[in-house]
Amino acid sequence: MMTIVRYAAAIVVLFFARNASSAGDVQRGAKVFQACAACHSLEPGRHLTGPSLAGLWGRKAGTEPAFHRYSDALERSGIVWGEATLDKWLANPEATVPGNLMLFQGMREVQPRADLVAFLRAVSEGKGPAAPKAPAIPDLKTAPLDFIVATIRRCGDTYFVTNGSKKTLPFWEFNLRFKTDSGPSGPATGRPVLVGQGMQGDRAQIVFSNPGEISGFIKEGC
Ligand code: HEC
């Protein structure tokens, strides 16, 4: 009889000890979220490298409708996001869903994970502290003329880029990247924008509103 009582007491102690150490702190969790913020926004429908985590609680994994970069592994995992599933995923994503595409090695420490999960829950339920803003992406529609690309001429291995102020700079083709941004902060159609180092330096990137524009913009000529 005494043994049973002792066992029962031990279980009660264990239970409380476990709860005490895993009770997450929402404010601390907001800080931990900085490890996620480069890839995840908390604004509904705003997808970055990873899907928006707004309304995550109770959602089935891999089901944000406008996010097209889910792995088959995550979509087929059958996971529903809640305290236990998030805790496991964040501790070790690769072991939880082998073959997933989240480049994050995992958070082995218990307390920051519990804090983060508490924060994600609070945000999902509309009770979170002000969510840290997703990285600011400059609005390319309002880029100054110096950054608007007027023409691109290609001669051999060189692109000659002329900006809206009629200044032309040569770039070795290997140093110039072409990207697209069809999102709300992307450039206007027909007005690609130089970003990054702009017209300074030997490397640059030009952002178009859609891929169809790219080759039409580049005129061959030496
Ligand atoms: C380097 C970018 C990156 C970082 C950092 C990152 N994630 Fe992710 N995350 C992704 C990508 C990409 C996916 C989609 C993975 C897939 O489909 O296999 C994802 C998926 C998820 C999902 C599943 C969402 C859904 O709709 O099913 C959750 C939850 C999640 N991440 C939480 C986090 C949290 C919390 C952190 C911070 C500790 C974090 N992630 C850090 C890129 C990242």
PDB file of C-alpha atoms and ligand atoms in Angstrom:
ATOM      1  CA  MET A   1       0.000   0.000   0.000  1.00  0.00           C
ATOM      2  CA  MET A   2       2.754   2.435   1.007  1.00  0.00           C
ATOM      3  CA  THR A   3       4.529   1.661  -2.252  1.00  0.00           C
ATOM      4  CA  ILE A   4       1.467   2.581  -4.256  1.00  0.00           C
ATOM      5  CA  VAL A   5       1.099   5.841  -2.355  1.00  0.00           C
ATOM      6  CA  ARG A   6       4.753   6.627  -2.921  1.00  0.00           C
ATOM      7  CA  TYR A   7       4.401   5.900  -6.625  1.00  0.00           C
ATOM      8  CA  ALA A   8       1.308   8.063  -6.826  1.00  0.00           C
ATOM      9  CA  ALA A   9       3.146  10.913  -5.100  1.00  0.00           C
ATOM     10  CA  ALA A  10       6.086  10.517  -7.427  1.00  0.00           C
ATOM     11  CA  ILE A  11       3.782  10.685 -10.450  1.00  0.00           C
ATOM     12  CA  VAL A  12       2.124  13.842  -9.128  1.00  0.00           C
ATOM     13  CA  VAL A  13       5.530  15.450  -8.543  1.00  0.00           C
ATOM     14  CA  LEU A  14       6.706  14.426 -11.999  1.00  0.00           C
ATOM     15  CA  PHE A  15       3.539  15.785 -13.558  1.00  0.00           C
ATOM     16  CA  PHE A  16       3.936  19.189 -11.961  1.00  0.00           C
ATOM     17  CA  ALA A  17       7.664  19.323 -12.586  1.00  0.00           C
ATOM     18  CA  ARG A  18       7.031  18.623 -16.257  1.00  0.00           C
ATOM     19  CA  ASN A  19       4.318  21.225 -16.499  1.00  0.00           C
ATOM     20  CA  ALA A  20       6.375  23.820 -14.708  1.00  0.00           C
ATOM     21  CA  SER A  21       9.340  23.442 -17.020  1.00  0.00           C
ATOM     22  CA  SER A  22       7.299  23.311 -20.218  1.00  0.00           C
ATOM     23  CA  ALA A  23       4.924  26.209 -19.486  1.00  0.00           C
ATOM     24  CA  GLY A  24       5.766  28.601 -22.265  1.00  0.00           C
ATOM     25  CA  ASP A  25       6.178  32.325 -21.814  1.00  0.00           C
ATOM     26  CA  VAL A  26       4.591  34.262 -24.666  1.00  0.00           C
ATOM     27  CA  GLN A  27       6.807  37.365 -24.335  1.00  0.00           C
ATOM     28  CA  ARG A  28       9.983  35.316 -24.360  1.00  0.00           C
ATOM     29  CA  GLY A  29       8.571  33.287 -27.244  1.00  0.00           C
ATOM     30  CA  ALA A  30       8.207  36.467 -29.303  1.00  0.00           C
ATOM     31  CA  LYS A  31      11.986  36.920 -29.020  1.00  0.00           C
ATOM     32  CA  VAL A  32      12.663  33.296 -29.919  1.00  0.00           C
ATOM     33  CA  PHE A  33      10.532  33.817 -33.030  1.00  0.00           C
ATOM     34  CA  GLN A  34      13.310  35.995 -34.439  1.00  0.00           C
ATOM     35  CA  ALA A  35      14.951  32.712 -35.466  1.00  0.00           C
ATOM     36  CA  CYS A  36      11.956  32.100 -37.727  1.00  0.00           C
ATOM     37  CA  ALA A  37      11.130  35.614 -38.927  1.00  0.00           C
ATOM     38  CA  ALA A  38      13.484  35.612 -41.909  1.00  0.00           C
ATOM     39  CA  CYS A  39      11.400  32.814 -43.430  1.00  0.00           C
ATOM     40  CA  HIS A  40       7.932  33.133 -41.857  1.00  0.00           C
ATOM     41  CA  SER A  41       5.591  36.068 -41.471  1.00  0.00           C
ATOM     42  CA  LEU A  42       2.676  36.106 -39.040  1.00  0.00           C
ATOM     43  CA  GLU A  43       0.513  38.125 -41.400  1.00  0.00           C
ATOM     44  CA  PRO A  44      -2.275  36.096 -43.028  1.00  0.00           C
ATOM     45  CA  GLY A  45      -1.402  35.109 -46.591  1.00  0.00           C
ATOM     46  CA  ARG A  46       2.059  36.764 -46.580  1.00  0.00           C
ATOM     47  CA  HIS A  47       4.399  33.977 -47.637  1.00  0.00           C
ATOM     48  CA  LEU A  48       8.188  34.318 -47.633  1.00  0.00           C
ATOM     49  CA  THR A  49      10.606  31.408 -48.012  1.00  0.00           C
ATOM     50  CA  GLY A  50       8.173  29.521 -45.795  1.00  0.00           C
ATOM     51  CA  PRO A  51       4.386  29.775 -45.442  1.00  0.00           C
ATOM     52  CA  SER A  52       2.671  32.376 -43.252  1.00  0.00           C
ATOM     53  CA  LEU A  53       2.209  31.046 -39.715  1.00  0.00           C
ATOM     54  CA  ALA A  54      -0.918  33.115 -39.026  1.00  0.00           C
ATOM     55  CA  GLY A  55      -3.777  30.896 -37.835  1.00  0.00           C
ATOM     56  CA  LEU A  56      -1.436  27.930 -37.452  1.00  0.00           C
ATOM     57  CA  TRP A  57      -3.131  26.400 -34.407  1.00  0.00           C
ATOM     58  CA  GLY A  58      -5.318  23.462 -35.413  1.00  0.00           C
ATOM     59  CA  ARG A  59      -4.326  23.746 -39.082  1.00  0.00           C
ATOM     60  CA  LYS A  60      -3.365  20.678 -41.061  1.00  0.00           C
ATOM     61  CA  ALA A  61       0.278  20.712 -42.185  1.00  0.00           C
ATOM     62  CA  GLY A  62       0.950  21.790 -45.755  1.00  0.00           C
ATOM     63  CA  THR A  63      -2.423  23.379 -46.452  1.00  0.00           C
ATOM     64  CA  GLU A  64      -1.892  27.141 -46.899  1.00  0.00           C
ATOM     65  CA  PRO A  65      -3.657  27.493 -50.257  1.00  0.00           C
ATOM     66  CA  ALA A  66      -1.434  30.123 -51.906  1.00  0.00           C
ATOM     67  CA  PHE A  67       1.878  28.609 -50.752  1.00  0.00           C
ATOM     68  CA  HIS A  68       3.245  26.463 -53.606  1.00  0.00           C
ATOM     69  CA  ARG A  69       6.575  25.371 -52.144  1.00  0.00           C
ATOM     70  CA  TYR A  70       5.485  22.662 -49.703  1.00  0.00           C
ATOM     71  CA  SER A  71       7.342  19.365 -49.862  1.00  0.00           C
ATOM     72  CA  ASP A  72       5.330  16.238 -50.594  1.00  0.00           C
ATOM     73  CA  ALA A  73       6.663  14.941 -47.284  1.00  0.00           C
ATOM     74  CA  LEU A  74       5.009  17.708 -45.254  1.00  0.00           C
ATOM     75  CA  GLU A  75       1.791  17.619 -47.258  1.00  0.00           C
ATOM     76  CA  ARG A  76       1.479  13.883 -46.693  1.00  0.00           C
ATOM     77  CA  SER A  77       2.515  13.964 -43.034  1.00  0.00           C
ATOM     78  CA  GLY A  78      -1.049  14.133 -41.718  1.00  0.00           C
ATOM     79  CA  ILE A  79       0.159  16.415 -38.914  1.00  0.00           C
ATOM     80  CA  VAL A  80      -2.276  18.832 -37.290  1.00  0.00           C
ATOM     81  CA  TRP A  81      -0.437  21.748 -35.646  1.00  0.00           C
ATOM     82  CA  GLY A  82      -0.843  21.975 -31.881  1.00  0.00           C
ATOM     83  CA  GLU A  83       1.342  21.983 -28.795  1.00  0.00           C
ATOM     84  CA  ALA A  84       2.738  18.450 -29.064  1.00  0.00           C
ATOM     85  CA  THR A  85       3.183  18.389 -32.843  1.00  0.00           C
ATOM     86  CA  LEU A  86       4.882  21.804 -32.961  1.00  0.00           C
ATOM     87  CA  ASP A  87       7.169  20.916 -30.080  1.00  0.00           C
ATOM     88  CA  LYS A  88       8.337  17.797 -31.867  1.00  0.00           C
ATOM     89  CA  TRP A  89       8.715  19.498 -35.271  1.00  0.00           C
ATOM     90  CA  LEU A  90      10.718  22.413 -33.863  1.00  0.00           C
ATOM     91  CA  ALA A  91      12.982  20.101 -31.833  1.00  0.00           C
ATOM     92  CA  ASN A  92      14.028  18.221 -34.937  1.00  0.00           C
ATOM     93  CA  PRO A  93      12.209  18.909 -38.231  1.00  0.00           C
ATOM     94  CA  GLU A  94      14.157  16.347 -40.251  1.00  0.00           C
ATOM     95  CA  ALA A  95      13.491  13.481 -37.831  1.00  0.00           C
ATOM     96  CA  THR A  96       9.810  14.459 -37.551  1.00  0.00           C
ATOM     97  CA  VAL A  97       9.123  14.765 -41.281  1.00  0.00           C
ATOM     98  CA  PRO A  98      12.009  13.236 -43.242  1.00  0.00           C
ATOM     99  CA  GLY A  99      12.522  14.945 -46.584  1.00  0.00           C
ATOM    100  CA  ASN A 100      10.843  18.229 -45.620  1.00  0.00           C
ATOM    101  CA  LEU A 101      12.162  21.477 -47.128  1.00  0.00           C
ATOM    102  CA  MET A 102      12.545  23.641 -44.039  1.00  0.00           C
ATOM    103  CA  LEU A 103      16.241  24.495 -43.751  1.00  0.00           C
ATOM    104  CA  PHE A 104      16.302  24.710 -39.987  1.00  0.00           C
ATOM    105  CA  GLN A 105      18.345  22.341 -37.874  1.00  0.00           C
ATOM    106  CA  GLY A 106      15.969  22.388 -34.931  1.00  0.00           C
ATOM    107  CA  MET A 107      15.935  23.728 -31.410  1.00  0.00           C
ATOM    108  CA  ARG A 108      17.127  21.141 -28.925  1.00  0.00           C
ATOM    109  CA  GLU A 109      16.506  23.178 -25.753  1.00  0.00           C
ATOM    110  CA  VAL A 110      13.127  22.579 -24.107  1.00  0.00           C
ATOM    111  CA  GLN A 111      12.335  25.997 -22.629  1.00  0.00           C
ATOM    112  CA  PRO A 112      12.799  28.270 -25.672  1.00  0.00           C
ATOM    113  CA  ARG A 113      10.756  25.772 -27.666  1.00  0.00           C
ATOM    114  CA  ALA A 114       7.929  25.872 -25.122  1.00  0.00           C
ATOM    115  CA  ASP A 115       8.081  29.685 -25.162  1.00  0.00           C
ATOM    116  CA  LEU A 116       7.942  29.738 -28.940  1.00  0.00           C
ATOM    117  CA  VAL A 117       4.980  27.344 -29.069  1.00  0.00           C
ATOM    118  CA  ALA A 118       3.114  29.454 -26.495  1.00  0.00           C
ATOM    119  CA  PHE A 119       3.802  32.518 -28.645  1.00  0.00           C
ATOM    120  CA  LEU A 120       2.596  30.832 -31.854  1.00  0.00           C
ATOM    121  CA  ARG A 121      -0.579  29.773 -30.086  1.00  0.00           C
ATOM    122  CA  ALA A 122      -1.233  33.267 -28.723  1.00  0.00           C
ATOM    123  CA  VAL A 123      -0.696  34.778 -32.185  1.00  0.00           C
ATOM    124  CA  SER A 124      -3.025  32.202 -33.748  1.00  0.00           C
ATOM    125  CA  GLU A 125      -5.697  33.078 -31.236  1.00  0.00           C
ATOM    126  CA  GLY A 126      -5.260  36.802 -31.800  1.00  0.00           C
ATOM    127  CA  LYS A 127      -3.845  37.294 -28.281  1.00  0.00           C
ATOM    128  CA  GLY A 128      -0.173  37.591 -29.064  1.00  0.00           C
ATOM    129  CA  PRO A 129       2.043  40.578 -28.442  1.00  0.00           C
ATOM    130  CA  ALA A 130       2.562  42.680 -31.541  1.00  0.00           C
ATOM    131  CA  ALA A 131       4.147  40.272 -33.989  1.00  0.00           C
ATOM    132  CA  PRO A 132       7.612  41.211 -35.131  1.00  0.00           C
ATOM    133  CA  LYS A 133       7.295  42.588 -38.637  1.00  0.00           C
ATOM    134  CA  ALA A 134       8.414  40.472 -41.543  1.00  0.00           C
ATOM    135  CA  PRO A 135      11.613  41.804 -43.102  1.00  0.00           C
ATOM    136  CA  ALA A 136      10.798  45.018 -44.895  1.00  0.00           C
ATOM    137  CA  ILE A 137      10.879  44.556 -48.635  1.00  0.00           C
ATOM    138  CA  PRO A 138      11.190  47.957 -50.329  1.00  0.00           C
ATOM    139  CA  ASP A 139       8.284  48.811 -52.599  1.00  0.00           C
ATOM    140  CA  LEU A 140       9.881  48.604 -56.031  1.00  0.00           C
ATOM    141  CA  LYS A 141       7.002  50.496 -57.647  1.00  0.00           C
ATOM    142  CA  THR A 142       8.229  53.671 -56.001  1.00  0.00           C
ATOM    143  CA  ALA A 143      11.936  53.174 -56.748  1.00  0.00           C
ATOM    144  CA  PRO A 144      13.754  56.390 -57.764  1.00  0.00           C
ATOM    145  CA  LEU A 145      14.672  56.877 -61.445  1.00  0.00           C
ATOM    146  CA  ASP A 146      18.317  55.998 -60.793  1.00  0.00           C
ATOM    147  CA  PHE A 147      17.192  52.480 -59.958  1.00  0.00           C
ATOM    148  CA  ILE A 148      14.647  52.015 -62.738  1.00  0.00           C
ATOM    149  CA  VAL A 149      16.112  50.078 -65.645  1.00  0.00           C
ATOM    150  CA  ALA A 150      15.368  51.755 -68.981  1.00  0.00           C
ATOM    151  CA  THR A 151      17.281  49.453 -71.342  1.00  0.00           C
ATOM    152  CA  ILE A 152      19.601  46.472 -71.261  1.00  0.00           C
ATOM    153  CA  ARG A 153      21.963  45.837 -74.150  1.00  0.00           C
ATOM    154  CA  ARG A 154      24.017  42.692 -74.406  1.00  0.00           C
ATOM    155  CA  CYS A 155      27.358  42.495 -76.194  1.00  0.00           C
ATOM    156  CA  GLY A 156      29.275  39.257 -75.808  1.00  0.00           C
ATOM    157  CA  ASP A 157      29.679  38.550 -72.111  1.00  0.00           C
ATOM    158  CA  THR A 158      28.640  42.080 -71.093  1.00  0.00           C
ATOM    159  CA  TYR A 159      25.293  43.642 -70.207  1.00  0.00           C
ATOM    160  CA  PHE A 160      25.081  47.424 -70.559  1.00  0.00           C
ATOM    161  CA  VAL A 161      22.379  48.609 -68.179  1.00  0.00           C
ATOM    162  CA  THR A 162      20.969  52.099 -68.653  1.00  0.00           C
ATOM    163  CA  ASN A 163      18.918  53.573 -65.830  1.00  0.00           C
ATOM    164  CA  GLY A 164      16.089  56.108 -65.797  1.00  0.00           C
ATOM    165  CA  SER A 165      18.604  58.941 -65.457  1.00  0.00           C
ATOM    166  CA  LYS A 166      20.337  57.775 -68.677  1.00  0.00           C
ATOM    167  CA  LYS A 167      23.430  56.553 -66.892  1.00  0.00           C
ATOM    168  CA  THR A 168      24.895  53.347 -68.368  1.00  0.00           C
ATOM    169  CA  LEU A 169      27.086  50.831 -66.624  1.00  0.00           C
ATOM    170  CA  PRO A 170      28.634  47.610 -67.946  1.00  0.00           C
ATOM    171  CA  PHE A 171      28.295  44.350 -66.007  1.00  0.00           C
ATOM    172  CA  TRP A 172      30.057  41.085 -66.649  1.00  0.00           C
ATOM    173  CA  GLU A 173      27.158  38.688 -67.326  1.00  0.00           C
ATOM    174  CA  PHE A 174      28.202  36.435 -64.465  1.00  0.00           C
ATOM    175  CA  ASN A 175      27.721  39.314 -61.991  1.00  0.00           C
ATOM    176  CA  LEU A 176      24.208  40.298 -63.016  1.00  0.00           C
ATOM    177  CA  ARG A 177      21.218  38.391 -61.697  1.00  0.00           C
ATOM    178  CA  PHE A 178      17.699  38.530 -63.076  1.00  0.00           C
ATOM    179  CA  LYS A 179      14.848  37.943 -60.656  1.00  0.00           C
ATOM    180  CA  THR A 180      11.080  38.315 -60.636  1.00  0.00           C
ATOM    181  CA  ASP A 181       8.760  39.649 -57.950  1.00  0.00           C
ATOM    182  CA  SER A 182       5.077  39.355 -58.779  1.00  0.00           C
ATOM    183  CA  GLY A 183       4.055  40.280 -55.218  1.00  0.00           C
ATOM    184  CA  PRO A 184       2.487  43.521 -54.009  1.00  0.00           C
ATOM    185  CA  SER A 185       5.884  45.185 -53.495  1.00  0.00           C
ATOM    186  CA  GLY A 186       7.299  44.026 -56.853  1.00  0.00           C
ATOM    187  CA  PRO A 187       8.054  46.432 -59.706  1.00  0.00           C
ATOM    188  CA  ALA A 188       5.452  47.742 -62.147  1.00  0.00           C
ATOM    189  CA  THR A 189       5.173  45.951 -65.494  1.00  0.00           C
ATOM    190  CA  GLY A 190       7.797  47.238 -67.912  1.00  0.00           C
ATOM    191  CA  ARG A 191       9.741  49.014 -65.147  1.00  0.00           C
ATOM    192  CA  PRO A 192      12.336  46.572 -63.822  1.00  0.00           C
ATOM    193  CA  VAL A 193      14.405  47.798 -60.891  1.00  0.00           C
ATOM    194  CA  LEU A 194      18.064  47.459 -59.966  1.00  0.00           C
ATOM    195  CA  VAL A 195      18.380  46.369 -56.345  1.00  0.00           C
ATOM    196  CA  GLY A 196      21.190  45.373 -54.050  1.00  0.00           C
ATOM    197  CA  GLN A 197      24.230  47.391 -54.897  1.00  0.00           C
ATOM    198  CA  GLY A 198      22.303  49.410 -57.476  1.00  0.00           C
ATOM    199  CA  MET A 199      24.550  51.132 -59.967  1.00  0.00           C
ATOM    200  CA  GLN A 200      27.502  51.007 -57.562  1.00  0.00           C
ATOM    201  CA  GLY A 201      29.833  48.061 -57.447  1.00  0.00           C
ATOM    202  CA  ASP A 202      30.403  45.302 -59.942  1.00  0.00           C
ATOM    203  CA  ARG A 203      27.442  43.103 -59.004  1.00  0.00           C
ATOM    204  CA  ALA A 204      23.747  43.850 -59.223  1.00  0.00           C
ATOM    205  CA  GLN A 205      20.369  42.285 -59.594  1.00  0.00           C
ATOM    206  CA  ILE A 206      17.497  43.372 -61.743  1.00  0.00           C
ATOM    207  CA  VAL A 207      13.981  42.559 -60.604  1.00  0.00           C
ATOM    208  CA  PHE A 208      11.222  42.205 -63.214  1.00  0.00           C
ATOM    209  CA  SER A 209       7.497  42.011 -62.573  1.00  0.00           C
ATOM    210  CA  ASN A 210       7.200  38.704 -64.465  1.00  0.00           C
ATOM    211  CA  PRO A 211       9.504  36.285 -66.309  1.00  0.00           C
ATOM    212  CA  GLY A 212       7.952  37.041 -69.705  1.00  0.00           C
ATOM    213  CA  GLU A 213       9.536  40.502 -69.647  1.00  0.00           C
ATOM    214  CA  ILE A 214      13.102  39.408 -69.210  1.00  0.00           C
ATOM    215  CA  SER A 215      14.230  38.323 -72.658  1.00  0.00           C
ATOM    216  CA  GLY A 216      12.127  40.994 -74.390  1.00  0.00           C
ATOM    217  CA  PHE A 217      14.009  43.634 -72.433  1.00  0.00           C
ATOM    218  CA  ILE A 218      17.467  42.497 -73.428  1.00  0.00           C
ATOM    219  CA  LYS A 219      18.576  43.766 -76.861  1.00  0.00           C
ATOM    220  CA  GLU A 220      21.617  42.253 -78.553  1.00  0.00           C
ATOM    221  CA  GLY A 221      24.081  44.798 -79.937  1.00  0.00           C
ATOM    222  CA  CYS A 222      27.792  45.656 -79.847  1.00  0.00           C
TER     223      CYS A 222
HETATM  224  C1  HEC B   1      15.327  28.999 -43.790  1.00  0.00           C
HETATM  225  C2  HEC B   1      13.909  29.245 -43.749  1.00  0.00           C
HETATM  226  C3  HEC B   1      13.111  28.761 -42.564  1.00  0.00           C
HETATM  227  C4  HEC B   1      13.349  28.961 -41.220  1.00  0.00           C
HETATM  228  C5  HEC B   1      14.527  29.664 -40.558  1.00  0.00           C
HETATM  229  C6  HEC B   1      12.214  28.392 -40.528  1.00  0.00           C
HETATM  230  N1  HEC B   1      11.324  27.858 -41.417  1.00  0.00           N
HETATM  231 FE1  HEC B   1       9.584  26.941 -40.959  1.00  0.00          FE
HETATM  232  N2  HEC B   1       9.330  26.431 -42.904  1.00  0.00           N
HETATM  233  C7  HEC B   1      10.162  26.804 -43.956  1.00  0.00           C
HETATM  234  C8  HEC B   1       9.729  26.145 -45.158  1.00  0.00           C
HETATM  235  C9  HEC B   1      10.363  26.278 -46.545  1.00  0.00           C
HETATM  236  C10 HEC B   1       8.621  25.361 -44.814  1.00  0.00           C
HETATM  237  C11 HEC B   1       7.861  24.370 -45.713  1.00  0.00           C
HETATM  238  C12 HEC B   1       8.572  23.028 -45.511  1.00  0.00           C
HETATM  239  C13 HEC B   1       8.056  21.888 -46.359  1.00  0.00           C
HETATM  240  O1  HEC B   1       7.040  22.032 -47.055  1.00  0.00           O
HETATM  241  O2  HEC B   1       8.686  20.813 -46.309  1.00  0.00           O
HETATM  242  C14 HEC B   1       8.375  25.582 -43.384  1.00  0.00           C
HETATM  243  C15 HEC B   1       7.315  25.031 -42.673  1.00  0.00           C
HETATM  244  C16 HEC B   1       7.005  25.345 -41.375  1.00  0.00           C
HETATM  245  C17 HEC B   1       5.817  24.922 -40.682  1.00  0.00           C
HETATM  246  C18 HEC B   1       4.651  24.149 -41.288  1.00  0.00           C
HETATM  247  C19 HEC B   1       3.629  25.170 -41.813  1.00  0.00           C
HETATM  248  C20 HEC B   1       2.422  24.597 -42.532  1.00  0.00           C
HETATM  249  O3  HEC B   1       1.712  25.379 -43.179  1.00  0.00           O
HETATM  250  O4  HEC B   1       2.179  23.386 -42.433  1.00  0.00           O
HETATM  251  C21 HEC B   1       5.886  25.421 -39.410  1.00  0.00           C
HETATM  252  C22 HEC B   1       4.875  25.250 -38.315  1.00  0.00           C
HETATM  253  C23 HEC B   1       7.132  26.142 -39.311  1.00  0.00           C
HETATM  254  N3  HEC B   1       7.786  26.063 -40.524  1.00  0.00           N
HETATM  255  C24 HEC B   1       7.564  26.800 -38.186  1.00  0.00           C
HETATM  256  C25 HEC B   1       8.816  27.414 -38.071  1.00  0.00           C
HETATM  257  C26 HEC B   1       9.276  28.060 -36.866  1.00  0.00           C
HETATM  258  C27 HEC B   1       8.459  28.234 -35.597  1.00  0.00           C
HETATM  259  C28 HEC B   1      10.553  28.467 -37.119  1.00  0.00           C
HETATM  260  C29 HEC B   1      11.525  29.136 -36.177  1.00  0.00           C
HETATM  261  C30 HEC B   1      12.038  28.326 -35.126  1.00  0.00           C
HETATM  262  C31 HEC B   1      10.859  28.132 -38.500  1.00  0.00           C
HETATM  263  N4  HEC B   1       9.775  27.498 -39.033  1.00  0.00           N
HETATM  264  C32 HEC B   1      12.049  28.428 -39.138  1.00  0.00           C
HETATM  265  C33 HEC B   1      11.237  27.658 -43.855  1.00  0.00           C
HETATM  266  C34 HEC B   1      11.834  28.047 -42.675  1.00  0.00           C
END
